[in-house]
mmCIF file of C-alpha atoms in Angstrom:
data_model
loop_
_atom_site.group_PDB
_atom_site.id
_atom_site.type_symbol
_atom_site.label_atom_id
_atom_site.label_comp_id
_atom_site.label_asym_id
_atom_site.label_seq_id
_atom_site.Cartn_x
_atom_site.Cartn_y
_atom_site.Cartn_z
ATOM 1 C CA MET A 1 -0.595 6.962 2.405
ATOM 2 C CA SER A 2 -3.231 9.529 1.507
ATOM 3 C CA ALA A 3 -6.438 10.020 3.289
ATOM 4 C CA ILE A 4 -9.448 7.985 2.077
ATOM 5 C CA ARG A 5 -11.631 10.085 -0.135
ATOM 6 C CA THR A 6 -15.318 9.552 0.590
ATOM 7 C CA ALA A 7 -17.983 9.859 -2.119
ATOM 8 C CA ASP A 8 -20.282 12.838 -1.737
ATOM 9 C CA GLU A 9 -24.067 12.670 -1.886
ATOM 10 C CA ALA A 10 -24.204 13.446 -5.587
ATOM 11 C CA THR A 11 -21.783 10.686 -6.394
ATOM 12 C CA VAL A 12 -23.843 8.268 -4.318
ATOM 13 C CA GLU A 13 -26.969 9.290 -6.190
ATOM 14 C CA GLN A 14 -25.223 8.661 -9.611
ATOM 15 C CA LEU A 15 -24.117 5.166 -8.407
ATOM 16 C CA ARG A 16 -27.643 4.225 -7.297
ATOM 17 C CA ASP A 17 -28.763 2.927 -10.634
ATOM 18 C CA LEU A 18 -25.485 1.446 -11.737
ATOM 19 C CA PRO A 19 -24.796 -2.355 -11.855
ATOM 20 C CA PRO A 20 -23.109 -3.931 -8.892
ATOM 21 C CA SER A 21 -19.833 -4.314 -10.729
ATOM 22 C CA ALA A 22 -19.640 -0.528 -11.291
ATOM 23 C CA LYS A 23 -20.470 0.087 -7.538
ATOM 24 C CA LEU A 24 -17.597 -2.398 -6.598
ATOM 25 C CA VAL A 25 -15.141 -0.699 -8.938
ATOM 26 C CA ALA A 26 -16.147 2.705 -7.461
ATOM 27 C CA LYS A 27 -15.776 1.504 -3.959
ATOM 28 C CA VAL A 28 -12.211 0.170 -4.720
ATOM 29 C CA LEU A 29 -11.259 3.465 -6.294
ATOM 30 C CA GLU A 30 -12.587 5.318 -3.240
ATOM 31 C CA TYR A 31 -9.849 3.622 -1.220
ATOM 32 C CA GLU A 32 -6.987 3.645 -3.757
ATOM 33 C CA GLU A 33 -5.211 6.677 -5.242
ATOM 34 C CA SER A 34 -5.513 5.473 -8.946
ATOM 35 C CA LEU A 35 -5.513 2.112 -10.594
ATOM 36 C CA THR A 36 -5.271 0.699 -14.124
ATOM 37 C CA GLN A 37 -7.950 -1.692 -15.534
ATOM 38 C CA SER A 38 -5.753 -4.704 -14.766
ATOM 39 C CA GLU A 39 -5.150 -3.512 -11.231
ATOM 40 C CA LEU A 40 -8.906 -3.010 -10.797
ATOM 41 C CA ALA A 41 -9.628 -6.549 -12.068
ATOM 42 C CA GLU A 42 -7.085 -7.882 -9.563
ATOM 43 C CA GLU A 43 -8.351 -5.900 -6.622
ATOM 44 C CA THR A 44 -12.096 -6.615 -7.278
ATOM 45 C CA LEU A 45 -11.624 -10.278 -8.560
ATOM 46 C CA LEU A 46 -13.834 -9.329 -11.539
ATOM 47 C CA PRO A 47 -13.017 -10.407 -15.123
ATOM 48 C CA PRO A 48 -11.328 -7.748 -17.155
ATOM 49 C CA ARG A 49 -14.279 -7.488 -19.505
ATOM 50 C CA THR A 50 -16.575 -6.769 -16.597
ATOM 51 C CA VAL A 51 -14.190 -4.100 -15.288
ATOM 52 C CA ARG A 52 -14.165 -2.418 -18.716
ATOM 53 C CA TYR A 53 -17.962 -2.435 -18.754
ATOM 54 C CA ALA A 54 -18.110 -0.982 -15.178
ATOM 55 C CA LEU A 55 -15.594 1.777 -16.023
ATOM 56 C CA THR A 56 -17.630 2.678 -19.119
ATOM 57 C CA ARG A 57 -20.761 2.948 -17.097
ATOM 58 C CA LEU A 58 -18.940 5.013 -14.413
ATOM 59 C CA ASP A 59 -17.403 7.264 -17.048
ATOM 60 C CA GLU A 60 -20.847 7.830 -18.589
ATOM 61 C CA ALA A 61 -22.186 8.755 -15.104
ATOM 62 C CA GLY A 62 -19.304 11.237 -14.594
ATOM 63 C CA VAL A 63 -18.022 9.265 -11.562
ATOM 64 C CA VAL A 64 -14.529 8.440 -12.712
ATOM 65 C CA ASP A 65 -11.693 10.415 -14.222
ATOM 66 C CA SER A 66 -9.008 8.769 -16.411
ATOM 67 C CA ARG A 67 -5.575 9.849 -17.651
ATOM 68 C CA PHE A 68 -2.748 8.195 -19.433
ATOM 69 C CA SER A 69 -0.020 6.617 -17.189
ATOM 70 C CA PHE A 70 3.339 8.344 -17.178
ATOM 71 C CA VAL A 71 4.924 4.957 -16.595
ATOM 72 C CA ASP A 72 3.298 3.169 -19.512
ATOM 73 C CA ALA A 73 1.455 5.370 -21.983
ATOM 74 C CA ARG A 74 -0.550 2.392 -23.240
ATOM 75 C CA LYS A 75 -2.380 2.209 -19.927
ATOM 76 C CA ARG A 76 -4.918 4.607 -18.394
ATOM 77 C CA LEU A 77 -5.177 5.369 -14.722
ATOM 78 C CA TYR A 78 -8.610 5.650 -13.231
ATOM 79 C CA THR A 79 -9.586 7.714 -10.111
ATOM 80 C CA LEU A 80 -12.812 8.468 -8.436
ATOM 81 C CA ALA A 81 -14.068 11.946 -9.493
ATOM 82 C CA VAL A 82 -14.927 13.507 -6.039
ATOM 83 C CA ASP A 83 -15.753 17.151 -5.861
ATOM 84 C CA GLU A 84 -13.573 18.838 -3.195
#
């Protein structure tokens, strides 16, 4: 298992004005390597539509990165964008 990535101060500042659902999704991504939308919905217990909205807001704030899954190209994997 990889080390837990922690959000830097700039990321925390970007999250401050986002809705609670976006903050929850970001927190889950902080502890997980990368997840799909459906996996995020399962982990957060949020409806899929709410997860999509949260990911859109996080993407607009530049907090998440997404890429296509190598296993299933129809799905995207989301990770927390943390400067290292």
